[in-house]
């Protein structure tokens, strides 16, 4: 049975004090009883990456970066590289989130370069893909998403592909203006993702307006191996609740 991945990106939130308090609470729960069958991960802003990684060291919770450049170093003012985030404690790098594609000019090509850079330095690439509303409305979600994954993994060998985690996050479902997807909205995409990539990548996650109310039914969608959560997991109780739901889900049914 695969483990269930449950993670959160804090996006552009949380001071050092807030990051510390969340991470300490999470570490305490991890040391107390852990989460059987579940792999938690937390992606703080780069300012608190080192702090969070130190607090969660040895807890079993993976820590990641929200972005990293494809070059290892150089004159790229304002950017951080994979070696720099690894040095700060990241074991995973989020790549291609729709907000970066929309607001920061991320393209399929830069996403591909960043996936390669993450793998080159031993990080897990968390590859985010998802279709905009108009593509969903005309029934083009599956082709759009498969093309994004294909483009991001072009040129990778089988061993490299097996380290990639794909997070399917429909753009229309993400953030405060998003609407939660119904299982039937996304099951076709997961069916095809699993058929094309299921045995090639490490896991297929779902993200977009996941909360404690819909987490269990989302985990029941065939081929969903975990959840990538934003707002609902920005408080420690919110994240713990979803972790507990994933533990219960794993105890009753294995993911496919
Ligand atoms: C996201 O932005 O990746 C995300 C999943 O956000 P939210 O859960 O807040 O929709």
Tab-separated table of C-alpha atoms and ligand atoms in Angstrom:
chain	number	residue	atom	x	y	z
A	1	UNK	CA	0.000	0.000	0.000
A	2	UNK	CA	1.277	3.490	-0.870
A	3	UNK	CA	1.637	6.046	1.866
A	4	UNK	CA	-0.706	9.019	1.793
A	5	UNK	CA	1.006	12.381	1.305
A	6	UNK	CA	-0.525	15.301	3.178
A	7	UNK	CA	1.156	18.653	2.821
A	8	UNK	CA	0.636	22.357	3.010
A	9	UNK	CA	2.290	25.381	1.470
A	10	UNK	CA	2.074	28.472	3.588
A	11	UNK	CA	2.499	30.687	0.528
A	12	UNK	CA	3.374	34.284	1.537
A	13	UNK	CA	2.251	33.995	5.157
A	14	UNK	CA	3.775	33.450	8.607
A	15	UNK	CA	6.427	35.379	10.439
A	16	UNK	CA	9.311	33.577	12.118
A	17	UNK	CA	7.353	33.480	15.364
A	18	UNK	CA	4.265	32.053	13.660
A	19	UNK	CA	6.341	29.517	11.730
A	20	UNK	CA	8.097	28.444	14.904
A	21	UNK	CA	4.905	28.014	16.854
A	22	UNK	CA	3.288	25.893	14.101
A	23	UNK	CA	6.413	23.761	13.619
A	24	UNK	CA	6.876	23.170	17.357
A	25	UNK	CA	3.262	22.076	17.727
A	26	UNK	CA	3.572	19.759	14.749
A	27	UNK	CA	6.831	18.264	16.023
A	28	UNK	CA	5.245	17.628	19.412
A	29	UNK	CA	2.347	15.739	17.798
A	30	UNK	CA	4.758	13.838	15.525
A	31	UNK	CA	6.842	12.662	18.477
A	32	UNK	CA	3.733	11.838	20.491
A	33	UNK	CA	2.001	9.437	18.115
A	34	UNK	CA	2.900	10.240	14.481
A	35	UNK	CA	0.618	9.537	11.542
A	36	UNK	CA	0.612	5.895	10.499
A	37	UNK	CA	0.722	5.454	6.739
A	38	UNK	CA	0.863	9.207	6.155
A	39	UNK	CA	3.820	11.313	5.004
A	40	UNK	CA	3.285	14.912	6.147
A	41	UNK	CA	5.110	17.821	4.541
A	42	UNK	CA	5.225	21.539	5.159
A	43	UNK	CA	6.370	24.219	2.737
A	44	UNK	CA	7.121	27.473	4.573
A	45	UNK	CA	8.190	30.775	3.003
A	46	UNK	CA	11.935	30.867	2.336
A	47	UNK	CA	12.462	33.211	5.287
A	48	UNK	CA	11.478	30.518	7.772
A	49	UNK	CA	12.671	27.443	5.886
A	50	UNK	CA	15.788	26.915	8.025
A	51	UNK	CA	13.899	27.457	11.269
A	52	UNK	CA	11.080	25.081	10.349
A	53	UNK	CA	13.515	22.439	9.051
A	54	UNK	CA	15.468	22.594	12.320
A	55	UNK	CA	12.365	22.307	14.489
A	56	UNK	CA	10.986	19.405	12.425
A	57	UNK	CA	14.318	17.594	12.121
A	58	UNK	CA	13.825	13.964	13.164
A	59	UNK	CA	10.036	14.321	13.310
A	60	UNK	CA	9.352	12.536	10.024
A	61	UNK	CA	7.724	15.655	8.580
A	62	UNK	CA	9.346	16.674	5.295
A	63	UNK	CA	10.088	20.331	4.698
A	64	UNK	CA	10.089	21.960	1.284
A	65	UNK	CA	10.673	25.202	-0.589
A	66	UNK	CA	7.973	27.019	-2.564
A	67	UNK	CA	10.223	27.658	-5.553
A	68	UNK	CA	13.832	27.417	-6.679
A	69	UNK	CA	15.729	28.568	-9.746
A	70	UNK	CA	16.995	26.094	-12.335
A	71	UNK	CA	20.587	27.392	-12.170
A	72	UNK	CA	22.767	26.412	-9.214
A	73	UNK	CA	24.133	29.915	-8.625
A	74	UNK	CA	24.799	33.210	-10.306
A	75	UNK	CA	23.498	36.699	-11.076
A	76	UNK	CA	19.790	36.070	-10.553
A	77	UNK	CA	18.843	38.793	-8.073
A	78	UNK	CA	15.948	37.852	-5.847
A	79	UNK	CA	16.046	34.163	-6.684
A	80	UNK	CA	17.075	31.162	-4.596
A	81	UNK	CA	18.656	28.041	-6.084
A	82	UNK	CA	18.054	24.397	-5.259
A	83	UNK	CA	21.479	24.098	-3.520
A	84	UNK	CA	20.546	27.105	-1.359
A	85	UNK	CA	17.171	25.696	-0.309
A	86	UNK	CA	18.732	22.280	0.311
A	87	UNK	CA	21.316	24.017	2.496
A	88	UNK	CA	18.409	25.616	4.377
A	89	UNK	CA	16.816	22.221	5.015
A	90	UNK	CA	14.486	21.625	2.050
A	91	UNK	CA	14.000	18.042	0.892
A	92	UNK	CA	11.240	18.881	-1.538
A	93	UNK	CA	10.709	21.761	-3.984
A	94	UNK	CA	7.302	22.952	-5.150
A	95	UNK	CA	7.443	23.708	-8.866
A	96	UNK	CA	4.949	25.170	-11.315
A	97	UNK	CA	2.216	26.305	-8.945
A	98	UNK	CA	-0.487	28.118	-10.920
A	99	UNK	CA	0.219	31.361	-9.058
A	100	UNK	CA	3.811	31.244	-10.301
A	101	UNK	CA	2.697	30.358	-13.816
A	102	UNK	CA	0.154	33.226	-13.791
A	103	UNK	CA	2.027	36.006	-11.976
A	104	UNK	CA	5.709	35.185	-12.449
A	105	UNK	CA	5.917	33.957	-16.020
A	106	UNK	CA	6.585	30.317	-15.163
A	107	UNK	CA	6.350	28.281	-18.391
A	108	UNK	CA	6.386	24.585	-19.172
A	109	UNK	CA	10.053	25.039	-20.086
A	110	UNK	CA	11.099	26.744	-16.829
A	111	UNK	CA	9.091	24.143	-14.932
A	112	UNK	CA	10.981	21.387	-16.766
A	113	UNK	CA	14.330	23.011	-15.963
A	114	UNK	CA	13.384	23.365	-12.286
A	115	UNK	CA	12.248	19.738	-12.023
A	116	UNK	CA	15.644	18.694	-13.400
A	117	UNK	CA	17.469	21.000	-10.993
A	118	UNK	CA	15.574	19.590	-8.008
A	119	UNK	CA	16.395	16.025	-9.025
A	120	UNK	CA	20.037	16.908	-9.676
A	121	UNK	CA	20.359	17.932	-6.019
A	122	UNK	CA	18.428	15.043	-4.500
A	123	UNK	CA	15.204	16.963	-3.844
A	124	UNK	CA	11.708	15.668	-4.494
A	125	UNK	CA	10.063	17.832	-7.167
A	126	UNK	CA	6.451	18.564	-6.248
A	127	UNK	CA	5.190	19.285	-9.740
A	128	UNK	CA	1.977	21.337	-9.738
A	129	UNK	CA	-0.281	21.159	-12.771
A	130	UNK	CA	-3.856	22.164	-13.471
A	131	UNK	CA	-6.176	23.605	-16.069
A	132	UNK	CA	-7.847	27.032	-16.050
A	133	UNK	CA	-11.614	27.423	-15.811
A	134	UNK	CA	-12.208	27.829	-19.551
A	135	UNK	CA	-10.387	24.586	-20.321
A	136	UNK	CA	-12.429	22.767	-17.676
A	137	UNK	CA	-15.641	24.288	-19.110
A	138	UNK	CA	-14.950	22.923	-22.588
A	139	UNK	CA	-14.026	19.475	-21.287
A	140	UNK	CA	-10.311	19.766	-22.023
A	141	UNK	CA	-8.928	19.161	-18.531
A	142	UNK	CA	-7.345	15.764	-19.082
A	143	UNK	CA	-5.445	16.643	-22.262
A	144	UNK	CA	-4.251	19.937	-20.730
A	145	UNK	CA	-2.970	18.329	-17.538
A	146	UNK	CA	-1.313	15.373	-19.247
A	147	UNK	CA	0.501	17.773	-21.585
A	148	UNK	CA	1.797	19.798	-18.618
A	149	UNK	CA	3.140	16.685	-16.895
A	150	UNK	CA	4.669	15.362	-20.112
A	151	UNK	CA	6.405	18.695	-20.735
A	152	UNK	CA	7.771	18.874	-17.200
A	153	UNK	CA	9.208	15.356	-17.311
A	154	UNK	CA	10.615	15.472	-20.843
A	155	UNK	CA	14.097	13.956	-20.935
A	156	UNK	CA	13.982	12.386	-17.477
A	157	UNK	CA	15.031	8.771	-17.057
A	158	UNK	CA	12.759	6.262	-15.307
A	159	UNK	CA	14.607	6.529	-11.975
A	160	UNK	CA	14.277	10.310	-12.009
A	161	UNK	CA	10.579	10.174	-12.916
A	162	UNK	CA	9.964	7.846	-9.988
A	163	UNK	CA	11.036	10.613	-7.593
A	164	UNK	CA	8.531	13.160	-8.923
A	165	UNK	CA	5.287	13.865	-7.084
A	166	UNK	CA	2.510	15.333	-9.224
A	167	UNK	CA	-0.055	17.620	-7.591
A	168	UNK	CA	-3.124	18.113	-9.767
A	169	UNK	CA	-4.621	21.448	-8.773
A	170	UNK	CA	-7.328	22.803	-11.076
A	171	UNK	CA	-6.781	26.570	-11.268
A	172	UNK	CA	-10.505	27.158	-10.743
A	173	UNK	CA	-10.380	25.261	-7.441
A	174	UNK	CA	-7.437	27.077	-5.856
A	175	UNK	CA	-7.507	29.895	-3.341
A	176	UNK	CA	-10.166	32.091	-1.792
A	177	UNK	CA	-11.972	32.589	-5.123
A	178	UNK	CA	-11.785	28.905	-5.981
A	179	UNK	CA	-14.625	26.432	-5.686
A	180	UNK	CA	-14.082	22.972	-4.284
A	181	UNK	CA	-14.057	20.293	-6.950
A	182	UNK	CA	-16.550	17.464	-6.728
A	183	UNK	CA	-15.060	13.990	-7.094
A	184	UNK	CA	-16.704	13.654	-10.515
A	185	UNK	CA	-14.986	16.872	-11.669
A	186	UNK	CA	-11.526	15.409	-11.217
A	187	UNK	CA	-11.873	11.634	-11.356
A	188	UNK	CA	-11.409	11.511	-15.139
A	189	UNK	CA	-8.138	13.427	-14.906
A	190	UNK	CA	-6.856	11.093	-12.174
A	191	UNK	CA	-7.905	8.076	-14.223
A	192	UNK	CA	-5.763	9.237	-17.136
A	193	UNK	CA	-2.918	10.537	-14.967
A	194	UNK	CA	-2.745	7.104	-13.373
A	195	UNK	CA	-2.886	5.353	-16.742
A	196	UNK	CA	-0.087	7.478	-18.211
A	197	UNK	CA	2.077	8.267	-15.218
A	198	UNK	CA	0.806	6.299	-12.211
A	199	UNK	CA	3.533	3.683	-12.287
A	200	UNK	CA	6.202	6.171	-13.423
A	201	UNK	CA	5.946	8.808	-10.662
A	202	UNK	CA	6.066	8.625	-6.888
A	203	UNK	CA	2.546	9.827	-6.131
A	204	UNK	CA	-0.443	11.733	-7.502
A	205	UNK	CA	-1.884	14.372	-5.162
A	206	UNK	CA	-4.949	16.590	-5.349
A	207	UNK	CA	-5.023	20.243	-4.325
A	208	UNK	CA	-7.531	23.087	-4.445
A	209	UNK	CA	-9.922	24.182	-1.671
A	210	UNK	CA	-9.358	20.976	0.291
A	211	UNK	CA	-10.578	21.235	3.878
A	212	UNK	CA	-11.621	18.966	6.723
A	213	UNK	CA	-15.112	18.750	5.224
A	214	UNK	CA	-14.076	17.360	1.845
A	215	UNK	CA	-10.682	15.707	2.531
A	216	UNK	CA	-12.064	12.203	3.101
A	217	UNK	CA	-14.171	12.140	-0.052
A	218	UNK	CA	-11.269	13.540	-2.082
A	219	UNK	CA	-8.965	10.805	-0.796
A	220	UNK	CA	-11.553	8.304	-1.973
A	221	UNK	CA	-11.171	9.382	-5.604
A	222	UNK	CA	-9.314	6.476	-7.241
A	223	UNK	CA	-5.588	7.104	-7.785
A	224	UNK	CA	-5.415	10.046	-5.343
A	225	UNK	CA	-2.404	9.330	-3.140
A	226	UNK	CA	-2.593	12.458	-1.041
A	227	UNK	CA	-3.630	16.066	-0.633
A	228	UNK	CA	-1.852	19.362	-1.094
A	229	UNK	CA	-3.632	21.897	1.076
A	230	UNK	CA	-3.498	25.670	1.301
A	231	UNK	CA	-5.705	27.800	3.536
A	232	UNK	CA	-7.372	25.009	5.512
A	233	UNK	CA	-3.991	23.848	6.812
A	234	UNK	CA	-2.511	27.213	7.720
A	235	UNK	CA	-3.470	26.740	11.341
A	236	UNK	CA	-1.965	23.843	13.240
A	237	UNK	CA	-5.383	22.450	14.294
A	238	UNK	CA	-6.501	22.668	10.654
A	239	UNK	CA	-3.472	20.716	9.425
A	240	UNK	CA	-3.715	18.156	12.246
A	241	UNK	CA	-7.374	17.546	11.467
A	242	UNK	CA	-6.602	16.737	7.821
A	243	UNK	CA	-3.677	14.520	8.863
A	244	UNK	CA	-6.008	12.615	11.186
A	245	UNK	CA	-8.574	12.221	8.406
A	246	UNK	CA	-5.846	10.775	6.166
A	247	UNK	CA	-4.789	8.317	8.896
A	248	UNK	CA	-8.390	7.120	9.291
A	249	UNK	CA	-8.805	6.898	5.542
A	250	UNK	CA	-5.622	4.804	5.206
A	251	UNK	CA	-6.768	2.502	7.997
A	252	UNK	CA	-9.990	1.678	6.168
A	253	UNK	CA	-8.895	1.538	2.526
A	254	UNK	CA	-5.538	1.410	0.739
A	255	UNK	CA	-4.903	3.942	-2.018
A	256	UNK	CA	-4.609	2.543	-5.519
B	1	LIG	C1	-2.888	25.874	-3.500
B	1	LIG	O1	-2.801	27.075	-3.719
B	1	LIG	O2	-2.068	25.062	-3.966
B	1	LIG	C2	-4.006	25.402	-2.679
B	1	LIG	C3	-4.220	24.113	-2.638
B	1	LIG	O3	-4.699	26.352	-2.031
B	1	LIG	P1	-6.117	26.234	-1.295
B	1	LIG	O4	-6.168	24.907	-0.594
B	1	LIG	O5	-6.162	27.372	-0.366
B	1	LIG	O6	-7.150	26.299	-2.378
